[in-house]
Amino acid sequence: MELTSPGTTVGVVGGGQLGRMLGEAASPLGIELIVSDPTPDAPAAPAVRDQVVGEFDDEATVQELAERADYLTYEIELADPDILEAVGEETDTPVHPHPETLRTIQDKLGQKRTLADAGIPVPAFRAVDSPGALRDALDDLGYPAMLKAREGGYDGRGNVPVESPDDVEDAFAAIDGPAMVEEFVDYERELAVMGCLGADDRRTFPVTETIHEAEILRETVSPPRAPEEVRERAREVALDVLDVMEGCGVYGIELFETGDGRILLNEIAPRPHNSGHWTIEGCHTSQFQQHLRAVTGLPLGSTARRAPTASKNILGDVDGRARARLTGIETPLSTDRLSLHWYGKREVYHLRKMGHLTLVAGGNADSESLLADVRDAAEPLTFQAPD
Ligand code: ADP
């Protein structure tokens, strides 16, 4: 193993905030990134060597990335597994995680079937292709339930709760495409584990509690406010999930903790994930550096937590679309052990993820007080309409 200048180059499909934070993590390892994104000057652009402007599923764009890079990866599930696979083979460029894993994960139904077949505990689910099929499925599963588009959903878009038989027609119409339905989990908490597959090693980061509102992740805290045996079970399920995944890299594993302490898998992201942003300051190796180590075949780093850590997303709070201008940053920036991450998105709209705050505990702060402190620090933040 050796370091060179210029360093190893990794091509990344996607140049959003995940690409930006990958770029920030790449530098100390001497790794250079080239990202592709359809938006010129994407959030990742200032943190990487170069950006190729092109759609996530454009073959010529992926081809250019592969020709200029030693390894290929992706930070968005809209990448095209067929193109990644073909280009990877043609140019002899390793692609991680394996495109087959991306293919499985892109289809929420296929993902749940694969995991259920592997013995991973998941909420009860059914495939549905018509309002009639949905009604039949819910006669069996019961109400309420969550109807999910099989493909393309994120931040809860593509999910529709179905409260009663009266909702069936409208819910199905809202999805407008192939769907699956699953039991509504009356969870005690949502948890997440960032797992990592290296060339010959696998690791998990400490279990994180994730707090969603209207299906959008708002805050995380690690350790979670859950009993030790529940955390251990979450870790075991995450390790079982990693056994099903193919290819190196970091995987975001989202879980439900039920009222009786069971762990059910919600979904997997084959990439760094919002529930692992806290690892930048909170762990000895961040999820971003870990992903790059894994993809390039370097040894994985320690996933140990440095100290209890909470994070809070900075979400758009404006009507319509506006130029991004965040005010109130003096308070978080003046708070000890608090870090601000700004994603550099040019435009803000309601609930768009624009940045995040991370607060690392000093002394013996518990998860409850860390969450309260990071909320207080974020209180003055608000987007200001242009003059
Ligand atoms: P996305 O892919 O858009 O992130 P998810 O399927 O992960 O969508 O769902 C987003 C959020 O919606 C979850 O974090 C959870 O809060 C809620 N949710 C999803 N599925 C269920 C379910 N079966 N029961 C209860 N809540 C759910």
JSON list of C-alpha atoms in Angstrom, two decimals, residues 172-351:
[
{"chain": "A", "resi": 172, "resn": "PHE", "atom": "CA", "xyz": [-53.41, 4.38, -4.92]},
{"chain": "A", "resi": 173, "resn": "ALA", "atom": "CA", "xyz": [-54.03, 7.29, -7.29]},
{"chain": "A", "resi": 174, "resn": "ALA", "atom": "CA", "xyz": [-51.41, 9.38, -5.43]},
{"chain": "A", "resi": 175, "resn": "ILE", "atom": "CA", "xyz": [-48.73, 6.75, -6.01]},
{"chain": "A", "resi": 176, "resn": "ASP", "atom": "CA", "xyz": [-49.58, 6.31, -9.68]},
{"chain": "A", "resi": 177, "resn": "GLY", "atom": "CA", "xyz": [-47.36, 3.32, -10.43]},
{"chain": "A", "resi": 178, "resn": "PRO", "atom": "CA", "xyz": [-46.08, 0.01, -9.10]},
{"chain": "A", "resi": 179, "resn": "ALA", "atom": "CA", "xyz": [-46.38, -0.07, -5.33]},
{"chain": "A", "resi": 180, "resn": "MET", "atom": "CA", "xyz": [-46.08, -2.09, -2.17]},
{"chain": "A", "resi": 181, "resn": "VAL", "atom": "CA", "xyz": [-47.97, -1.76, 1.08]},
{"chain": "A", "resi": 182, "resn": "GLU", "atom": "CA", "xyz": [-46.76, -2.55, 4.55]},
{"chain": "A", "resi": 183, "resn": "GLU", "atom": "CA", "xyz": [-48.18, -2.66, 8.03]},
{"chain": "A", "resi": 184, "resn": "PHE", "atom": "CA", "xyz": [-47.95, 0.67, 9.85]},
{"chain": "A", "resi": 185, "resn": "VAL", "atom": "CA", "xyz": [-45.32, 0.13, 12.52]},
{"chain": "A", "resi": 186, "resn": "ASP", "atom": "CA", "xyz": [-46.28, 1.74, 15.81]},
{"chain": "A", "resi": 187, "resn": "TYR", "atom": "CA", "xyz": [-42.63, 2.15, 16.68]},
{"chain": "A", "resi": 188, "resn": "GLU", "atom": "CA", "xyz": [-41.12, 3.20, 19.98]},
{"chain": "A", "resi": 189, "resn": "ARG", "atom": "CA", "xyz": [-38.16, 4.78, 18.21]},
{"chain": "A", "resi": 190, "resn": "GLU", "atom": "CA", "xyz": [-36.44, 4.83, 14.86]},
{"chain": "A", "resi": 191, "resn": "LEU", "atom": "CA", "xyz": [-32.82, 3.69, 14.88]},
{"chain": "A", "resi": 192, "resn": "ALA", "atom": "CA", "xyz": [-30.12, 3.53, 12.24]},
{"chain": "A", "resi": 193, "resn": "VAL", "atom": "CA", "xyz": [-26.81, 1.76, 11.90]},
{"chain": "A", "resi": 194, "resn": "MET", "atom": "CA", "xyz": [-24.18, 2.74, 9.39]},
{"chain": "A", "resi": 195, "resn": "GLY", "atom": "CA", "xyz": [-22.58, -0.51, 8.30]},
{"chain": "A", "resi": 196, "resn": "CYS", "atom": "CA", "xyz": [-19.45, -0.88, 6.24]},
{"chain": "A", "resi": 197, "resn": "LEU", "atom": "CA", "xyz": [-18.06, -3.62, 4.03]},
{"chain": "A", "resi": 198, "resn": "GLY", "atom": "CA", "xyz": [-14.35, -3.44, 3.31]},
{"chain": "A", "resi": 199, "resn": "ALA", "atom": "CA", "xyz": [-12.33, -5.73, 1.07]},
{"chain": "A", "resi": 200, "resn": "ASP", "atom": "CA", "xyz": [-12.00, -8.30, 3.87]},
{"chain": "A", "resi": 201, "resn": "ASP", "atom": "CA", "xyz": [-13.54, -6.67, 6.89]},
{"chain": "A", "resi": 202, "resn": "ARG", "atom": "CA", "xyz": [-16.96, -5.48, 8.01]},
{"chain": "A", "resi": 203, "resn": "ARG", "atom": "CA", "xyz": [-17.79, -2.97, 10.70]},
{"chain": "A", "resi": 204, "resn": "THR", "atom": "CA", "xyz": [-20.71, -1.10, 12.18]},
{"chain": "A", "resi": 205, "resn": "PHE", "atom": "CA", "xyz": [-20.79, 2.41, 13.54]},
{"chain": "A", "resi": 206, "resn": "PRO", "atom": "CA", "xyz": [-22.49, 2.89, 16.92]},
{"chain": "A", "resi": 207, "resn": "VAL", "atom": "CA", "xyz": [-26.30, 2.72, 16.80]},
{"chain": "A", "resi": 208, "resn": "THR", "atom": "CA", "xyz": [-28.03, 6.07, 16.23]},
{"chain": "A", "resi": 209, "resn": "GLU", "atom": "CA", "xyz": [-31.51, 7.22, 17.17]},
{"chain": "A", "resi": 210, "resn": "THR", "atom": "CA", "xyz": [-33.15, 9.07, 14.28]},
{"chain": "A", "resi": 211, "resn": "ILE", "atom": "CA", "xyz": [-36.00, 11.50, 14.86]},
{"chain": "A", "resi": 212, "resn": "HIS", "atom": "CA", "xyz": [-38.32, 12.10, 11.90]},
{"chain": "A", "resi": 213, "resn": "GLU", "atom": "CA", "xyz": [-41.21, 14.48, 11.54]},
{"chain": "A", "resi": 214, "resn": "ALA", "atom": "CA", "xyz": [-43.53, 14.22, 8.55]},
{"chain": "A", "resi": 215, "resn": "GLU", "atom": "CA", "xyz": [-41.18, 11.47, 7.32]},
{"chain": "A", "resi": 216, "resn": "ILE", "atom": "CA", "xyz": [-38.16, 13.79, 7.09]},
{"chain": "A", "resi": 217, "resn": "LEU", "atom": "CA", "xyz": [-35.13, 13.21, 9.28]},
{"chain": "A", "resi": 218, "resn": "ARG", "atom": "CA", "xyz": [-34.76, 16.12, 11.69]},
{"chain": "A", "resi": 219, "resn": "GLU", "atom": "CA", "xyz": [-32.32, 15.00, 14.39]},
{"chain": "A", "resi": 220, "resn": "THR", "atom": "CA", "xyz": [-30.05, 12.16, 15.40]},
{"chain": "A", "resi": 221, "resn": "VAL", "atom": "CA", "xyz": [-28.47, 11.19, 18.69]},
{"chain": "A", "resi": 222, "resn": "SER", "atom": "CA", "xyz": [-25.97, 8.50, 19.52]},
{"chain": "A", "resi": 223, "resn": "PRO", "atom": "CA", "xyz": [-26.16, 6.65, 21.83]},
{"chain": "A", "resi": 224, "resn": "PRO", "atom": "CA", "xyz": [-29.92, 6.28, 21.37]},
{"chain": "A", "resi": 225, "resn": "ARG", "atom": "CA", "xyz": [-32.32, 6.56, 24.28]},
{"chain": "A", "resi": 226, "resn": "ALA", "atom": "CA", "xyz": [-32.92, 2.80, 23.99]},
{"chain": "A", "resi": 227, "resn": "PRO", "atom": "CA", "xyz": [-31.92, -0.04, 26.34]},
{"chain": "A", "resi": 228, "resn": "GLU", "atom": "CA", "xyz": [-28.54, -1.71, 25.75]},
{"chain": "A", "resi": 229, "resn": "GLU", "atom": "CA", "xyz": [-30.12, -5.01, 24.64]},
{"chain": "A", "resi": 230, "resn": "VAL", "atom": "CA", "xyz": [-32.13, -3.18, 21.96]},
{"chain": "A", "resi": 231, "resn": "ARG", "atom": "CA", "xyz": [-28.97, -1.49, 20.67]},
{"chain": "A", "resi": 232, "resn": "GLU", "atom": "CA", "xyz": [-27.22, -4.85, 20.54]},
{"chain": "A", "resi": 233, "resn": "ARG", "atom": "CA", "xyz": [-30.13, -6.35, 18.60]},
{"chain": "A", "resi": 234, "resn": "ALA", "atom": "CA", "xyz": [-30.00, -3.44, 16.15]},
{"chain": "A", "resi": 235, "resn": "ARG", "atom": "CA", "xyz": [-26.31, -4.10, 15.60]},
{"chain": "A", "resi": 236, "resn": "GLU", "atom": "CA", "xyz": [-26.95, -7.81, 15.02]},
{"chain": "A", "resi": 237, "resn": "VAL", "atom": "CA", "xyz": [-29.66, -7.07, 12.44]},
{"chain": "A", "resi": 238, "resn": "ALA", "atom": "CA", "xyz": [-27.30, -4.61, 10.72]},
{"chain": "A", "resi": 239, "resn": "LEU", "atom": "CA", "xyz": [-24.57, -7.27, 10.52]},
{"chain": "A", "resi": 240, "resn": "ASP", "atom": "CA", "xyz": [-27.10, -9.72, 9.03]},
{"chain": "A", "resi": 241, "resn": "VAL", "atom": "CA", "xyz": [-28.06, -7.05, 6.47]},
{"chain": "A", "resi": 242, "resn": "LEU", "atom": "CA", "xyz": [-24.39, -6.58, 5.51]},
{"chain": "A", "resi": 243, "resn": "ASP", "atom": "CA", "xyz": [-24.23, -10.32, 4.76]},
{"chain": "A", "resi": 244, "resn": "VAL", "atom": "CA", "xyz": [-26.85, -9.75, 2.04]},
{"chain": "A", "resi": 245, "resn": "MET", "atom": "CA", "xyz": [-25.07, -6.75, 0.48]},
{"chain": "A", "resi": 246, "resn": "GLU", "atom": "CA", "xyz": [-22.55, -7.15, -2.31]},
{"chain": "A", "resi": 247, "resn": "GLY", "atom": "CA", "xyz": [-19.62, -4.83, -2.79]},
{"chain": "A", "resi": 248, "resn": "CYS", "atom": "CA", "xyz": [-17.57, -2.52, -0.63]},
{"chain": "A", "resi": 249, "resn": "GLY", "atom": "CA", "xyz": [-18.81, 0.69, 0.90]},
{"chain": "A", "resi": 250, "resn": "VAL", "atom": "CA", "xyz": [-20.94, 2.19, 3.61]},
{"chain": "A", "resi": 251, "resn": "TYR", "atom": "CA", "xyz": [-24.61, 1.26, 3.95]},
{"chain": "A", "resi": 252, "resn": "GLY", "atom": "CA", "xyz": [-27.26, 3.26, 5.82]},
{"chain": "A", "resi": 253, "resn": "ILE", "atom": "CA", "xyz": [-29.50, 0.73, 7.58]},
{"chain": "A", "resi": 254, "resn": "GLU", "atom": "CA", "xyz": [-32.76, 2.24, 8.86]},
{"chain": "A", "resi": 255, "resn": "LEU", "atom": "CA", "xyz": [-34.61, 0.36, 11.57]},
{"chain": "A", "resi": 256, "resn": "PHE", "atom": "CA", "xyz": [-37.75, 0.49, 13.72]},
{"chain": "A", "resi": 257, "resn": "GLU", "atom": "CA", "xyz": [-37.69, -0.40, 17.42]},
{"chain": "A", "resi": 258, "resn": "THR", "atom": "CA", "xyz": [-41.14, -1.72, 18.34]},
{"chain": "A", "resi": 259, "resn": "GLY", "atom": "CA", "xyz": [-42.84, -1.20, 21.70]},
{"chain": "A", "resi": 260, "resn": "ASP", "atom": "CA", "xyz": [-41.88, -4.74, 22.74]},
{"chain": "A", "resi": 261, "resn": "GLY", "atom": "CA", "xyz": [-38.21, -4.24, 21.88]},
{"chain": "A", "resi": 262, "resn": "ARG", "atom": "CA", "xyz": [-38.10, -5.98, 18.50]},
{"chain": "A", "resi": 263, "resn": "ILE", "atom": "CA", "xyz": [-36.08, -4.58, 15.61]},
{"chain": "A", "resi": 264, "resn": "LEU", "atom": "CA", "xyz": [-37.63, -4.38, 12.13]},
{"chain": "A", "resi": 265, "resn": "LEU", "atom": "CA", "xyz": [-35.75, -3.24, 9.06]},
{"chain": "A", "resi": 266, "resn": "ASN", "atom": "CA", "xyz": [-37.25, -0.21, 7.28]},
{"chain": "A", "resi": 267, "resn": "GLU", "atom": "CA", "xyz": [-34.85, 0.34, 4.41]},
{"chain": "A", "resi": 268, "resn": "ILE", "atom": "CA", "xyz": [-31.24, 0.42, 3.28]},
{"chain": "A", "resi": 269, "resn": "ALA", "atom": "CA", "xyz": [-29.25, 3.06, 1.40]},
{"chain": "A", "resi": 270, "resn": "PRO", "atom": "CA", "xyz": [-26.12, 1.77, -0.40]},
{"chain": "A", "resi": 271, "resn": "ARG", "atom": "CA", "xyz": [-24.16, 4.93, 0.44]},
{"chain": "A", "resi": 272, "resn": "PRO", "atom": "CA", "xyz": [-23.38, 7.35, 3.27]},
{"chain": "A", "resi": 273, "resn": "HIS", "atom": "CA", "xyz": [-26.63, 8.50, 4.85]},
{"chain": "A", "resi": 274, "resn": "ASN", "atom": "CA", "xyz": [-28.05, 11.47, 6.74]},
{"chain": "A", "resi": 275, "resn": "SER", "atom": "CA", "xyz": [-28.28, 9.33, 9.90]},
{"chain": "A", "resi": 276, "resn": "GLY", "atom": "CA", "xyz": [-24.46, 9.05, 9.83]},
{"chain": "A", "resi": 277, "resn": "HIS", "atom": "CA", "xyz": [-23.48, 12.70, 9.36]},
{"chain": "A", "resi": 278, "resn": "TRP", "atom": "CA", "xyz": [-22.71, 12.93, 13.08]},
{"chain": "A", "resi": 279, "resn": "THR", "atom": "CA", "xyz": [-19.78, 10.54, 12.59]},
{"chain": "A", "resi": 280, "resn": "ILE", "atom": "CA", "xyz": [-17.72, 13.37, 11.03]},
{"chain": "A", "resi": 281, "resn": "GLU", "atom": "CA", "xyz": [-17.08, 14.83, 14.47]},
{"chain": "A", "resi": 282, "resn": "GLY", "atom": "CA", "xyz": [-18.47, 12.03, 16.64]},
{"chain": "A", "resi": 283, "resn": "CYS", "atom": "CA", "xyz": [-16.37, 9.02, 15.54]},
{"chain": "A", "resi": 284, "resn": "HIS", "atom": "CA", "xyz": [-12.70, 8.29, 14.95]},
{"chain": "A", "resi": 285, "resn": "THR", "atom": "CA", "xyz": [-13.44, 7.68, 11.26]},
{"chain": "A", "resi": 286, "resn": "SER", "atom": "CA", "xyz": [-16.35, 9.43, 9.54]},
{"chain": "A", "resi": 287, "resn": "GLN", "atom": "CA", "xyz": [-18.83, 7.51, 7.39]},
{"chain": "A", "resi": 288, "resn": "PHE", "atom": "CA", "xyz": [-17.46, 9.47, 4.39]},
{"chain": "A", "resi": 289, "resn": "GLN", "atom": "CA", "xyz": [-13.83, 8.58, 4.94]},
{"chain": "A", "resi": 290, "resn": "GLN", "atom": "CA", "xyz": [-14.90, 5.00, 5.67]},
{"chain": "A", "resi": 291, "resn": "HIS", "atom": "CA", "xyz": [-16.79, 4.80, 2.36]},
{"chain": "A", "resi": 292, "resn": "LEU", "atom": "CA", "xyz": [-13.72, 5.99, 0.44]},
{"chain": "A", "resi": 293, "resn": "ARG", "atom": "CA", "xyz": [-11.44, 3.59, 2.31]},
{"chain": "A", "resi": 294, "resn": "ALA", "atom": "CA", "xyz": [-13.83, 0.74, 1.47]},
{"chain": "A", "resi": 295, "resn": "VAL", "atom": "CA", "xyz": [-14.28, 1.65, -2.20]},
{"chain": "A", "resi": 296, "resn": "THR", "atom": "CA", "xyz": [-10.53, 2.01, -2.81]},
{"chain": "A", "resi": 297, "resn": "GLY", "atom": "CA", "xyz": [-9.56, -1.12, -0.88]},
{"chain": "A", "resi": 298, "resn": "LEU", "atom": "CA", "xyz": [-7.80, 0.66, 2.00]},
{"chain": "A", "resi": 299, "resn": "PRO", "atom": "CA", "xyz": [-8.11, -0.81, 5.51]},
{"chain": "A", "resi": 300, "resn": "LEU", "atom": "CA", "xyz": [-11.27, 0.34, 7.32]},
{"chain": "A", "resi": 301, "resn": "GLY", "atom": "CA", "xyz": [-10.85, 2.82, 10.16]},
{"chain": "A", "resi": 302, "resn": "SER", "atom": "CA", "xyz": [-12.06, 2.61, 13.74]},
{"chain": "A", "resi": 303, "resn": "THR", "atom": "CA", "xyz": [-15.81, 3.22, 14.02]},
{"chain": "A", "resi": 304, "resn": "ALA", "atom": "CA", "xyz": [-15.59, 3.96, 17.75]},
{"chain": "A", "resi": 305, "resn": "ARG", "atom": "CA", "xyz": [-17.52, 6.95, 19.04]},
{"chain": "A", "resi": 306, "resn": "ARG", "atom": "CA", "xyz": [-15.39, 9.73, 20.48]},
{"chain": "A", "resi": 307, "resn": "ALA", "atom": "CA", "xyz": [-18.25, 11.00, 22.67]},
{"chain": "A", "resi": 308, "resn": "PRO", "atom": "CA", "xyz": [-22.07, 11.11, 22.69]},
{"chain": "A", "resi": 309, "resn": "THR", "atom": "CA", "xyz": [-23.13, 13.22, 19.70]},
{"chain": "A", "resi": 310, "resn": "ALA", "atom": "CA", "xyz": [-26.35, 14.80, 18.40]},
{"chain": "A", "resi": 311, "resn": "SER", "atom": "CA", "xyz": [-27.10, 16.38, 15.05]},
{"chain": "A", "resi": 312, "resn": "LYS", "atom": "CA", "xyz": [-29.87, 18.53, 13.66]},
{"chain": "A", "resi": 313, "resn": "ASN", "atom": "CA", "xyz": [-30.69, 19.20, 10.03]},
{"chain": "A", "resi": 314, "resn": "ILE", "atom": "CA", "xyz": [-31.05, 22.75, 8.78]},
{"chain": "A", "resi": 315, "resn": "LEU", "atom": "CA", "xyz": [-34.18, 22.62, 6.63]},
{"chain": "A", "resi": 316, "resn": "GLY", "atom": "CA", "xyz": [-35.62, 25.27, 4.33]},
{"chain": "A", "resi": 317, "resn": "ASP", "atom": "CA", "xyz": [-38.31, 27.38, 6.03]},
{"chain": "A", "resi": 318, "resn": "VAL", "atom": "CA", "xyz": [-39.45, 29.56, 3.13]},
{"chain": "A", "resi": 319, "resn": "ASP", "atom": "CA", "xyz": [-42.46, 29.51, 0.84]},
{"chain": "A", "resi": 320, "resn": "GLY", "atom": "CA", "xyz": [-41.68, 28.98, -2.83]},
{"chain": "A", "resi": 321, "resn": "ARG", "atom": "CA", "xyz": [-38.07, 28.97, -3.99]},
{"chain": "A", "resi": 322, "resn": "ALA", "atom": "CA", "xyz": [-35.56, 31.63, -3.02]},
{"chain": "A", "resi": 323, "resn": "ARG", "atom": "CA", "xyz": [-31.85, 32.32, -3.08]},
{"chain": "A", "resi": 324, "resn": "ALA", "atom": "CA", "xyz": [-30.35, 30.63, -0.02]},
{"chain": "A", "resi": 325, "resn": "ARG", "atom": "CA", "xyz": [-29.42, 33.07, 2.73]},
{"chain": "A", "resi": 326, "resn": "LEU", "atom": "CA", "xyz": [-29.26, 31.66, 6.26]},
{"chain": "A", "resi": 327, "resn": "THR", "atom": "CA", "xyz": [-29.34, 34.05, 9.20]},
{"chain": "A", "resi": 328, "resn": "GLY", "atom": "CA", "xyz": [-28.85, 33.45, 12.92]},
{"chain": "A", "resi": 329, "resn": "ILE", "atom": "CA", "xyz": [-25.59, 31.54, 12.56]},
{"chain": "A", "resi": 330, "resn": "GLU", "atom": "CA", "xyz": [-23.86, 33.48, 15.38]},
{"chain": "A", "resi": 331, "resn": "THR", "atom": "CA", "xyz": [-25.47, 31.31, 18.08]},
{"chain": "A", "resi": 332, "resn": "PRO", "atom": "CA", "xyz": [-24.46, 27.88, 16.72]},
{"chain": "A", "resi": 333, "resn": "LEU", "atom": "CA", "xyz": [-21.02, 29.15, 15.71]},
{"chain": "A", "resi": 334, "resn": "SER", "atom": "CA", "xyz": [-20.47, 30.51, 19.22]},
{"chain": "A", "resi": 335, "resn": "THR", "atom": "CA", "xyz": [-21.49, 27.24, 20.90]},
{"chain": "A", "resi": 336, "resn": "ASP", "atom": "CA", "xyz": [-18.64, 25.06, 22.19]},
{"chain": "A", "resi": 337, "resn": "ARG", "atom": "CA", "xyz": [-18.18, 21.66, 20.50]},
{"chain": "A", "resi": 338, "resn": "LEU", "atom": "CA", "xyz": [-20.78, 22.51, 17.88]},
{"chain": "A", "resi": 339, "resn": "SER", "atom": "CA", "xyz": [-20.00, 22.25, 14.15]},
{"chain": "A", "resi": 340, "resn": "LEU", "atom": "CA", "xyz": [-21.91, 23.77, 11.27]},
{"chain": "A", "resi": 341, "resn": "HIS", "atom": "CA", "xyz": [-22.06, 22.10, 7.85]},
{"chain": "A", "resi": 342, "resn": "TRP", "atom": "CA", "xyz": [-23.46, 24.16, 4.98]},
{"chain": "A", "resi": 343, "resn": "TYR", "atom": "CA", "xyz": [-24.18, 22.31, 1.76]},
{"chain": "A", "resi": 344, "resn": "GLY", "atom": "CA", "xyz": [-23.87, 25.28, -0.61]},
{"chain": "A", "resi": 345, "resn": "LYS", "atom": "CA", "xyz": [-27.21, 24.75, -2.39]},
{"chain": "A", "resi": 346, "resn": "ARG", "atom": "CA", "xyz": [-28.03, 27.88, -4.37]},
{"chain": "A", "resi": 347, "resn": "GLU", "atom": "CA", "xyz": [-31.78, 27.74, -3.77]},
{"chain": "A", "resi": 348, "resn": "VAL", "atom": "CA", "xyz": [-33.84, 27.06, -0.69]},
{"chain": "A", "resi": 349, "resn": "TYR", "atom": "CA", "xyz": [-37.39, 25.73, -0.51]},
{"chain": "A", "resi": 350, "resn": "HIS", "atom": "CA", "xyz": [-39.63, 24.37, 2.23]},
{"chain": "A", "resi": 351, "resn": "LEU", "atom": "CA", "xyz": [-37.97, 21.45, 4.08]}
]
